[in-house]
mmCIF file of C-alpha atoms and ligand atoms in Angstrom:
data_model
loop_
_atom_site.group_PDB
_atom_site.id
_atom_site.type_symbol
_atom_site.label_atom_id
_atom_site.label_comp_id
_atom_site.label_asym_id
_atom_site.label_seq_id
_atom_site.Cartn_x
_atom_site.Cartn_y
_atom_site.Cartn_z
ATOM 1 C CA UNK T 359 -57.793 46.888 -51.876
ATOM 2 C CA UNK T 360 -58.479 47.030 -55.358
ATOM 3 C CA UNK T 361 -62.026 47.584 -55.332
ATOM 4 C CA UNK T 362 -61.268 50.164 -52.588
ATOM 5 C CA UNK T 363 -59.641 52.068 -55.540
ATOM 6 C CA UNK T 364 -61.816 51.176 -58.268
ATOM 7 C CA UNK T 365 -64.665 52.688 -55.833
ATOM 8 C CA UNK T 366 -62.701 56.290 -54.829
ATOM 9 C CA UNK T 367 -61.577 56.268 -58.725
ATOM 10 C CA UNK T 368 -65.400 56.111 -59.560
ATOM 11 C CA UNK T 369 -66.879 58.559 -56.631
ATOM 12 C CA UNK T 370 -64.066 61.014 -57.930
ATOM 13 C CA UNK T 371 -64.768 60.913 -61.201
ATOM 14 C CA UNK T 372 -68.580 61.525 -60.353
ATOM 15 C CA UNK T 373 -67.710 64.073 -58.575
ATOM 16 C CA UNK T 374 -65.731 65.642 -61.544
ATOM 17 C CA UNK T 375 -68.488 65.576 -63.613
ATOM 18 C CA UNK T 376 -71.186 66.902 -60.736
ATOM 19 C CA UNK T 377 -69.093 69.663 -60.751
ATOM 20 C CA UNK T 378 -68.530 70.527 -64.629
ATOM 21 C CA UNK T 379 -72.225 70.125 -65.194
ATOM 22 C CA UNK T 380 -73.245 72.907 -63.226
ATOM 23 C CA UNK T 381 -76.350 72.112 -61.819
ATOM 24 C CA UNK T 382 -77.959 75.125 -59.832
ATOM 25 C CA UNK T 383 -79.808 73.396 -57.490
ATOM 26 C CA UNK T 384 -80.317 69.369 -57.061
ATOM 27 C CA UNK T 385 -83.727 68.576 -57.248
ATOM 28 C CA UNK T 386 -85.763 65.346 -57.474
ATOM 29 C CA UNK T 387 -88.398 63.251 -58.742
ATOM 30 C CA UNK T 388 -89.329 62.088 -55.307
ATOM 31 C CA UNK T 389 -89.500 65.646 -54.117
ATOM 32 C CA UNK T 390 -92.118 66.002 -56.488
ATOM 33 C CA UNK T 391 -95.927 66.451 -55.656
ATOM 34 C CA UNK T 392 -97.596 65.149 -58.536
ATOM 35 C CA UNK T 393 -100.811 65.600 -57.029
ATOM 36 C CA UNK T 394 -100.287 69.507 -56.803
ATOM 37 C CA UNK T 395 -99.512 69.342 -60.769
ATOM 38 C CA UNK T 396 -101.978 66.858 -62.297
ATOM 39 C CA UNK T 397 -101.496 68.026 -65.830
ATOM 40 C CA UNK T 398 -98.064 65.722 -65.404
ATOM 41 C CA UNK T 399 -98.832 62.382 -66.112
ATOM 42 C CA UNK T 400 -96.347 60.701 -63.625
ATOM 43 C CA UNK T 401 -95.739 57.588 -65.063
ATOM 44 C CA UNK T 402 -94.505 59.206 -68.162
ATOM 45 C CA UNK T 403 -91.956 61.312 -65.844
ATOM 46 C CA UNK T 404 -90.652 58.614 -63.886
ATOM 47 C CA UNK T 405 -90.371 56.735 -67.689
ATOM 48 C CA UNK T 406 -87.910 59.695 -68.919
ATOM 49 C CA UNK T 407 -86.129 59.198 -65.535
ATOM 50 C CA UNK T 408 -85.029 55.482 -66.851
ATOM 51 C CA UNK T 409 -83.430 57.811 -69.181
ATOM 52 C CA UNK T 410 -83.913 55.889 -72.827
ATOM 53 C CA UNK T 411 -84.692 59.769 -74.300
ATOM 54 C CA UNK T 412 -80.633 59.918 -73.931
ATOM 55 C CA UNK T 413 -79.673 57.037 -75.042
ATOM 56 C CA UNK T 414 -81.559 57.786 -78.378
ATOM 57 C CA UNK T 415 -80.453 61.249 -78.368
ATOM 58 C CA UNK T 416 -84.149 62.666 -77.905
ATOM 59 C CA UNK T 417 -85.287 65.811 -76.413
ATOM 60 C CA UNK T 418 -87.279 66.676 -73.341
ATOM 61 C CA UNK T 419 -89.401 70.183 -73.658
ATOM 62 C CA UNK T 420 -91.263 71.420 -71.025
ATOM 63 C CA UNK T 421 -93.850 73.866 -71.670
ATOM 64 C CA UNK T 422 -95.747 76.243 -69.335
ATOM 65 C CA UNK T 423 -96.348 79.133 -67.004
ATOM 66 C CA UNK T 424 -93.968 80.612 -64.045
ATOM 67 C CA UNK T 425 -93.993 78.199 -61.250
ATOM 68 C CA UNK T 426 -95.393 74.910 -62.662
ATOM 69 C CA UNK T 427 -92.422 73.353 -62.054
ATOM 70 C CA UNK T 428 -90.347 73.206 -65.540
ATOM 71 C CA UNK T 429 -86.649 73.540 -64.160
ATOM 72 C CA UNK T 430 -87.546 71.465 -61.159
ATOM 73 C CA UNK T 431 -88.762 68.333 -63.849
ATOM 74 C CA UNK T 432 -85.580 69.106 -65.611
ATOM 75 C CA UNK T 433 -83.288 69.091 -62.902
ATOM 76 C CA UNK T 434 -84.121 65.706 -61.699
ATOM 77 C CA UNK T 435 -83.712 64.507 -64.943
ATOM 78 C CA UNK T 436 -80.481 66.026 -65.182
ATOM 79 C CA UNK T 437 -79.849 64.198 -61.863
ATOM 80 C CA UNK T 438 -80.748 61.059 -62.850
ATOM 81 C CA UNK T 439 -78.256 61.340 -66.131
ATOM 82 C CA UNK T 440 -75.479 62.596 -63.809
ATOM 83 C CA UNK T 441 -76.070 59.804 -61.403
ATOM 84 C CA UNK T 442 -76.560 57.294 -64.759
ATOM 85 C CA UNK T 443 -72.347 57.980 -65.627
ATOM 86 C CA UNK T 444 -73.721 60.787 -68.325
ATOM 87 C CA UNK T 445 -72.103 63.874 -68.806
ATOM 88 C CA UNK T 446 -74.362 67.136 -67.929
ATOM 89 C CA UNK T 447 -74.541 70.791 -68.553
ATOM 90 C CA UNK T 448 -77.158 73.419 -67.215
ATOM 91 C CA UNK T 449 -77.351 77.022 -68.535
ATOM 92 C CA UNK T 450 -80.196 79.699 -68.718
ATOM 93 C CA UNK T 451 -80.536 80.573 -72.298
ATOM 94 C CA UNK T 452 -79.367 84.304 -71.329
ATOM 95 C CA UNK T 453 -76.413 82.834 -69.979
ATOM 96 C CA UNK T 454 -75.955 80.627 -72.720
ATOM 97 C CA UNK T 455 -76.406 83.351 -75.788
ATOM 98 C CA UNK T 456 -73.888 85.576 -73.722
ATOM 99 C CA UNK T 457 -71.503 83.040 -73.261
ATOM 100 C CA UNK T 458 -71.460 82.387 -76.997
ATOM 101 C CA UNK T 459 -71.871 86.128 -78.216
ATOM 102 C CA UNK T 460 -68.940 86.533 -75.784
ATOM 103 C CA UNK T 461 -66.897 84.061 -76.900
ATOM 104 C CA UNK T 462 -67.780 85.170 -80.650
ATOM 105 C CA UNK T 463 -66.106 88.525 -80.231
ATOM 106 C CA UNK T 464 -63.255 87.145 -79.094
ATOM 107 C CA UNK T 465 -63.167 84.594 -82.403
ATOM 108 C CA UNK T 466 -63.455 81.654 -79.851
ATOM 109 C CA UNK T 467 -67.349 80.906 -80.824
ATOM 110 C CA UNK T 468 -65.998 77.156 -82.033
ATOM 111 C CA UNK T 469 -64.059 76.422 -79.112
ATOM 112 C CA UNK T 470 -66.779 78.263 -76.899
ATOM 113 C CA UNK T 471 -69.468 75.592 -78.490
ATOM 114 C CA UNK T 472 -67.643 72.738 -77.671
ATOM 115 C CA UNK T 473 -68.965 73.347 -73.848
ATOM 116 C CA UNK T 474 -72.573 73.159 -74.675
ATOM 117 C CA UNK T 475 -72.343 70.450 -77.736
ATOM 118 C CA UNK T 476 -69.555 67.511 -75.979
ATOM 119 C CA UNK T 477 -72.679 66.590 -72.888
ATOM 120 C CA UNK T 478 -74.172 63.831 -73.490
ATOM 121 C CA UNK T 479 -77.724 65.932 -71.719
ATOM 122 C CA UNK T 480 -77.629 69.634 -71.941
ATOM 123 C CA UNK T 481 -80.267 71.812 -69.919
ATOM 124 C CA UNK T 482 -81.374 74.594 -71.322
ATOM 125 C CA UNK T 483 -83.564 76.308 -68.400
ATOM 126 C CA UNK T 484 -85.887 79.788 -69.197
ATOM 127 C CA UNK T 485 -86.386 80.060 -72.823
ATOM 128 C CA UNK T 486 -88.810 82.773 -73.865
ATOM 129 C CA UNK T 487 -88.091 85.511 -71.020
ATOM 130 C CA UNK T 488 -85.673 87.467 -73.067
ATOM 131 C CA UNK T 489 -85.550 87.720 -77.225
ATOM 132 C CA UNK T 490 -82.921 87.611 -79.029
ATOM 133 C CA UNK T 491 -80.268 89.476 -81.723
ATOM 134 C CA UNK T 492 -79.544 88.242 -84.464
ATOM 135 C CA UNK T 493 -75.877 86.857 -83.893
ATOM 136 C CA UNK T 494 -77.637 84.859 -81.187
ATOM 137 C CA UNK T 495 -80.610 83.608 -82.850
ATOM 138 C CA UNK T 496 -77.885 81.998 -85.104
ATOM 139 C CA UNK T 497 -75.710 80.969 -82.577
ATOM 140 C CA UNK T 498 -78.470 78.918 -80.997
ATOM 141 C CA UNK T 499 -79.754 77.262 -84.093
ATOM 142 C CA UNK T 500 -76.146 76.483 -84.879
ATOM 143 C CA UNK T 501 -75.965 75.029 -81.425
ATOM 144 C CA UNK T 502 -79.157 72.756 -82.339
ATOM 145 C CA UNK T 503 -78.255 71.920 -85.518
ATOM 146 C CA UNK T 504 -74.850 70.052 -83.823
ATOM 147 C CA UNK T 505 -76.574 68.489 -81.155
ATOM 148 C CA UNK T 506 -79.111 66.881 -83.349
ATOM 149 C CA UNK T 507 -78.937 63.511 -83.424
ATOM 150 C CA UNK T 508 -75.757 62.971 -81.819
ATOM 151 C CA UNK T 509 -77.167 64.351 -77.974
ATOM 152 C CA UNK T 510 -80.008 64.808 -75.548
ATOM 153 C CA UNK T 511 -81.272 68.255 -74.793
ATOM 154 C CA UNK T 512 -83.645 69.474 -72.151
ATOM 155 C CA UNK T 513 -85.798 72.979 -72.376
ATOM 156 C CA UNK T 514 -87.741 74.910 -70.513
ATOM 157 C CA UNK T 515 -90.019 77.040 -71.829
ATOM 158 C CA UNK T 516 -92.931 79.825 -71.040
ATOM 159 C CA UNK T 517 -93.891 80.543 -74.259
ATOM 160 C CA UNK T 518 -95.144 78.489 -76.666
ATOM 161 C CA UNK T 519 -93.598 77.273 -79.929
ATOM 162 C CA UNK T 520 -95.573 79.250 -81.831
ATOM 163 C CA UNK T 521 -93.917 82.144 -80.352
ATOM 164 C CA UNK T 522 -89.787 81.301 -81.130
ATOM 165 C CA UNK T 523 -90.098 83.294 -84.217
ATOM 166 C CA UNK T 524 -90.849 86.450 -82.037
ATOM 167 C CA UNK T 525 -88.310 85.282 -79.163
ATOM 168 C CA UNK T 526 -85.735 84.471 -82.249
ATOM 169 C CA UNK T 527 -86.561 87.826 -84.589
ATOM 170 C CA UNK T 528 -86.462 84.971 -87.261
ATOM 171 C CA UNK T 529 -89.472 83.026 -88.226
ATOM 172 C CA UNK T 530 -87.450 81.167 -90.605
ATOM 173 C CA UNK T 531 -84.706 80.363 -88.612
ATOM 174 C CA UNK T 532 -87.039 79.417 -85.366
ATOM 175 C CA UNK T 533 -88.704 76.699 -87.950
ATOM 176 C CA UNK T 534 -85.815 75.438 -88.905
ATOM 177 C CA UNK T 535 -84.925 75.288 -85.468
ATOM 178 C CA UNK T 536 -88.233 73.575 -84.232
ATOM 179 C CA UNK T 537 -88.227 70.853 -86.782
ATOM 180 C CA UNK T 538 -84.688 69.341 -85.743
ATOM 181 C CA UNK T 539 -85.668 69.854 -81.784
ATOM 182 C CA UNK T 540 -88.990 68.371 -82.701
ATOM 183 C CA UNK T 541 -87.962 65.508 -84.306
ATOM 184 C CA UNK T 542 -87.002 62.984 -81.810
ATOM 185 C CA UNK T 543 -88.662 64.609 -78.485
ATOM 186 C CA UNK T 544 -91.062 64.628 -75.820
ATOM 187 C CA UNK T 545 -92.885 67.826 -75.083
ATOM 188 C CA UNK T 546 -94.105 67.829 -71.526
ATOM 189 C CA UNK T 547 -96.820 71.013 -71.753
ATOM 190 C CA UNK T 548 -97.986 71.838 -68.088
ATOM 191 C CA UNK T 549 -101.112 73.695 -67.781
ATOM 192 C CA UNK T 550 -101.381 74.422 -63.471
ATOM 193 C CA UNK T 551 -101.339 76.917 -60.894
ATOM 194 C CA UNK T 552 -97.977 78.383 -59.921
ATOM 195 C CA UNK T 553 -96.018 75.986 -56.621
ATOM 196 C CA UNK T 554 -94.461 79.821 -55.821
ATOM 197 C CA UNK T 555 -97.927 80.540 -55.259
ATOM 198 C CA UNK T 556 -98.748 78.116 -53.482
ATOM 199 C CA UNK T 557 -96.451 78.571 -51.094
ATOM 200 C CA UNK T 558 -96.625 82.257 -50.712
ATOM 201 C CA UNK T 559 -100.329 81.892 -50.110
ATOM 202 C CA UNK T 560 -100.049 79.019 -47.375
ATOM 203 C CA UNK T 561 -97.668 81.511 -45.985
ATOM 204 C CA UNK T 562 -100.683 83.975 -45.104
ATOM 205 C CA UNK T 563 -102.371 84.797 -42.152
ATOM 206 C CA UNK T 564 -106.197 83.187 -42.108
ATOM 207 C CA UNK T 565 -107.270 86.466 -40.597
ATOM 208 C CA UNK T 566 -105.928 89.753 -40.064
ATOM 209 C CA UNK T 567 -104.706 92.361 -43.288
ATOM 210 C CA UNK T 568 -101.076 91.438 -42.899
ATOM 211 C CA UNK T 569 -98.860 90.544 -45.928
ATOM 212 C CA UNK T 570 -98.021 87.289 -46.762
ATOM 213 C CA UNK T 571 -93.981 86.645 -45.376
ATOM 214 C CA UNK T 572 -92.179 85.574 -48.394
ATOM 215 C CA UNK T 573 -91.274 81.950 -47.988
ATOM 216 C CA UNK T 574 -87.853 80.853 -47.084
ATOM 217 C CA UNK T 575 -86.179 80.477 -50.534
HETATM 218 P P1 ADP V 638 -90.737 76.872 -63.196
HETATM 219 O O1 ADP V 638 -89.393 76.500 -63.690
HETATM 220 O O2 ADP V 638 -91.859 76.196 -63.930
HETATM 221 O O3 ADP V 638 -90.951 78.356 -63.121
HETATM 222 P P2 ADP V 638 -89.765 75.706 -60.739
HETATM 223 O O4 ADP V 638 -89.436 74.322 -61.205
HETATM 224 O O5 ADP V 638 -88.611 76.621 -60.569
HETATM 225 O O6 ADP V 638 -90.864 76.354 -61.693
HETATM 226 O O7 ADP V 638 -90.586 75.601 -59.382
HETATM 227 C C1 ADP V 638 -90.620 76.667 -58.427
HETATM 228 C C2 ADP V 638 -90.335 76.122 -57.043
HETATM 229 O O8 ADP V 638 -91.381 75.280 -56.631
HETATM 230 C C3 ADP V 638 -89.083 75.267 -56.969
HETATM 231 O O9 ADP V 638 -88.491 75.424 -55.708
HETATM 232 C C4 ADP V 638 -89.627 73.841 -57.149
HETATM 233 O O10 ADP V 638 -88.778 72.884 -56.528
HETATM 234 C C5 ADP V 638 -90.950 73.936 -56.460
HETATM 235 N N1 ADP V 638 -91.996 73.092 -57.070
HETATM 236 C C6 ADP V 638 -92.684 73.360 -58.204
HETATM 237 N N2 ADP V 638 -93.630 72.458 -58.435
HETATM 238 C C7 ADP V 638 -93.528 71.561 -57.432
HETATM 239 C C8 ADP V 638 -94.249 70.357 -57.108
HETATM 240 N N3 ADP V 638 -95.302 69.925 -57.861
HETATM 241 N N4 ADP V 638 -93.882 69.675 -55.995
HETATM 242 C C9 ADP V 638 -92.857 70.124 -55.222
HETATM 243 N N5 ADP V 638 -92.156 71.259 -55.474
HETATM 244 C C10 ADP V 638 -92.482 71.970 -56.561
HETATM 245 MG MG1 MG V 639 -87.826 77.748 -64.226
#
């Protein structure tokens, strides 16, 4: 009886924190074609997976083009810290600016910052499509700065990190930036033709001048 409880207590509370961490879409390692991608060494994937990068507090970055499979990589390893007992959050980095800028007007930013620096692993999925202001250039480094050290944090990027100063407006701050995300991290840098791609292309006709039927997701 007992260990009944213990058990629901435990799926609950999994549950609870499935649910606050926001994941998107749950995606996995073994869902993963390596051989499509083999700019991904898979050993060293399946090595983050064991998850030691959070139990130092070290980063994850993964670098490349549309497609390669960035947020996939990072969503199984947010998987595998969820299903670990780890607390998890996901965010775009235009939702998370917005959120803070948001929460900034309304003189809430410390409160507000509290949801992306308490996870023990925060995702933060698309950096580079959008630049920006000033407020939340700061914001983010200020994010960084608190999470160094004391928790894990997964990127996603298309641009490389020569280009944050642009995507910041702040060469300064984007160095001072890099050098704390850089300290204690693995950057994954994925140089391969687009999955989307792939897919839409197996999608076409062999013969024939039709267009390719967008595939189902
Ligand atoms: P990115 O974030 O690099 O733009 P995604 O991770 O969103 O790319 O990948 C696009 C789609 O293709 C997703 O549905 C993802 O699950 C799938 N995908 C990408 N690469 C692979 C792969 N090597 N094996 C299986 N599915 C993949
Ligand atoms: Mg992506």
């Amino acid at each position: 009886m007992l260990s009944l409880e213990v058990e629901a207590r435990k799926q609950t509370a999994h549950q609870n924190r499935r649910k606050a961490a926001r994941i998107p879409v749950s995606k996995t390692l073994d869902a993963f074609d390596f051989s499509f991608q083999p700019s991904i060494n898979e050993r060293q994937m399946r090595e983050l997976a064991e998850l030691s990068f959070v139990r130092t507090h070290s980063n994850v970055i993964f670098l490349g083009p549309p497609g390669v499979g960035k947020t996939h990589l990072a969503l199984s390893l947010a998987e595998s810290a969820l299903n670990a007992g780890y607390s998890v959050f996901f965010s775009t980095l235009t939702e998370l600016v917005e959120d803070l800028e948001m929460a900034s007007q309304q003189h809430a930013l410390k409160s507000r910052l509290r949801r992306y620096i308490t996870p023990q692993v925060l995702v933060i999925d698309e950096i580079g499509y959008s630049s920006l202001s000033s407020p939340q250039a700061n914001q983010l480094f200020e994010l960084v700065r608190q999470r160094y050290e004391r928790g894990s944090t997964i990127l996603t990027s298309n641009t490389s990190f020569a280009q944050w100063g642009k995507l910041m407006n702040d060469e300064v701050l984007a160095t001072a930036l890099l050098d704390r995300l850089l300290h204690h991290a693995e950057v994954m840098t994925i140089n391969g033709k687009s999955y989307r791609m792939k897919e839409r292309l197996a999608a076409t006709p062999a013969k024939g001048g039709t267009t390719p039927t967008p595939s189902a997701q």
